[in-house]
Amino acid sequence: MATTAAVGERRRWAMLGLGVFAQAASAVFIHGVPFLLPALTDGGMSLPIAGLLVAMPTVGLVCTLIAWGWVVDRIGERKVLVAGPLITAAAGGAAALTAHPIALGALLFLGGAGAASTNGASGRVIVGWFPPHRRGLAMGIRQTAQPLGVGIGALAIPAVAAQHGVPAAVLVPAVMALLAAAACAVGIIDPPRPQRSEADPGLLANPYRGDGTLWRVHLVSVLLVVPQGTLWTFALLWLHRDAGWSLAAAGLLVTGTQVLSAIGRIGAGAWSDRVGSRLGPLRTVAFAAVVSMAALALAAWTEWWWVAIPLLVAASVITVSDNGLAFTAVAEIAGPYWSGRGLGVQNTGQNLAMAAVPPVFGAVIDAAGFPAVFIAAAVIAAVAVPLVPRDRRHTDH
C-alpha cells in the first residue's frame, strides 16, 4: 500500500479528477435519465409509467448507498470505484437493448445501484489522500460533479434521444461509466490506513454510539437539502409561470445558477480549510439559507422581480454550499473504518428528502403558490440552524 509521502501532489489531484469524473458519470445516469421523459411520452408511453421508469435510478441509488459504504469500509475505494461504474455500464448497455417497460425499469434500477458506489468511495479517496488544510477545497471540487453531471445530462440525453432514440440516449451515461471504471482502475490508489488488527480501538469503535454528533450532521443535511431541492425542482417553472420568462430564457438562467453553485461549493470548502472547521461554516451557510429563502419568498409574493431574480440566483448558490461541508465533516468524524457507512447514511437521508420535495411542494404550489413553498423551505432550514453540532476541529482521519 502506498504511503502519503510516496504519493506526490500531482497524483493526489489526478485522483481527485478521477473521483470527480466517476461521480459525474453517476450523476449523468441518476439525474440525466429523467431527461428522457419527453422522448418516452412522445413514443406513446403514459406519463405515470414514464415517470416511474425515470425514477428507478434514484430508487436504486437510495436502496444501496449504505451497503456500498459498508463494502468500501471492508475492501477499499479502488475496487468499488471500478466495480460500481462497471455495473452501471453493463446495466445501461442492456437497457439500450430492451423496450419492455418492466425490464427497462429493472435495468435502470440496477444502473442506479451501481452508480451509488461512487458517492462514498470518491469522498473517501479525498479524505484519505488530502491533508486537513486542503481537504475542504478538494471536497468542494468533488461536489461540483453533481451539477456537472446534471449539465451533461441536460445537454446530451434529450438531444441524442431526439436524433437517435431512447436506446442510444441510455448509452451516454453507460459509456461514461465504462470510461470511469477503466480510468479508476488505472489511476486510483487506496489511501493508507492501518490494518484493522493494528488500528487504534478508538478508530474501530462505532462513532454513532454514545455521541450524537454524526446523527445531528445527518439531520441538518436532510433539512438543508429541502431548500436546495425546492429551487432545483421549481425555479424553472416559477420563472416561466409567475415571472413570465420564456422557457429558453429560464433554462439559461437555471443553467447559469448551476455553474455558480459549483463555484460556491468550491469556495465553501476553501473557507472551511482557512478557518480550520467544517461545522462553523456549515452553521453560517444554514443561517444564510434561511435569510435568502425568506427574502425570495417575500420578493416573489410582492412580485418585485428586479429583486426576486437576483435573490433566486443567490439562494441557488447558498443552498448547495453546505453539501461539501457536511460531507467532509461526516468523513472526518466517522474515521477511516466507518466513513463509508457514514457517507452512505448521509446520502441516503438527503436523497429521500429530495425525492419528497416534488410531490409535497407541488401540492403546496397548487394550493397556495410559489411564495408559500419558498417560505416553507426557509422555515425548514431555520430548524437546522440550532441543530448544527458544536464547532469541532477536523482531524487527520
Coordinates of C-alpha atoms in Angstrom, one line a residue, residues 14 34-35 67 82 90 95 106 145 191 207 219 221 240 256-257 266 288 292 301 303 338 362 381 383:
A14 CA -5.2 13.4 -10.5
P34 CA -35.3 11.9 -16.2
F35 CA -34.5 14.0 -19.3
A67 CA -24.5 -1.2 1.5
V82 CA -14.2 0.1 -10.6
A90 CA -23.5 -3.1 -18.1
A95 CA -31.2 -1.2 -21.1
A106 CA -35.2 -3.2 -13.6
A145 CA -19.5 16.6 -10.0
P191 CA -5.4 5.7 0.8
P207 CA -18.9 6.5 16.1
L219 CA -30.4 15.6 10.3
S221 CA -28.2 17.9 6.0
H240 CA -41.9 30.7 -16.6
G256 CA -26.1 29.6 -15.1
T257 CA -27.0 29.1 -11.4
I266 CA -15.5 25.1 -4.0
A288 CA -27.8 32.3 5.1
S292 CA -32.1 34.1 1.3
W301 CA -45.1 37.4 -3.1
E303 CA -43.7 40.4 -7.4
W338 CA -16.7 3.9 9.4
G362 CA -46.0 20.6 -5.9
A381 CA -33.8 25.5 7.1
V383 CA -34.9 24.3 12.2

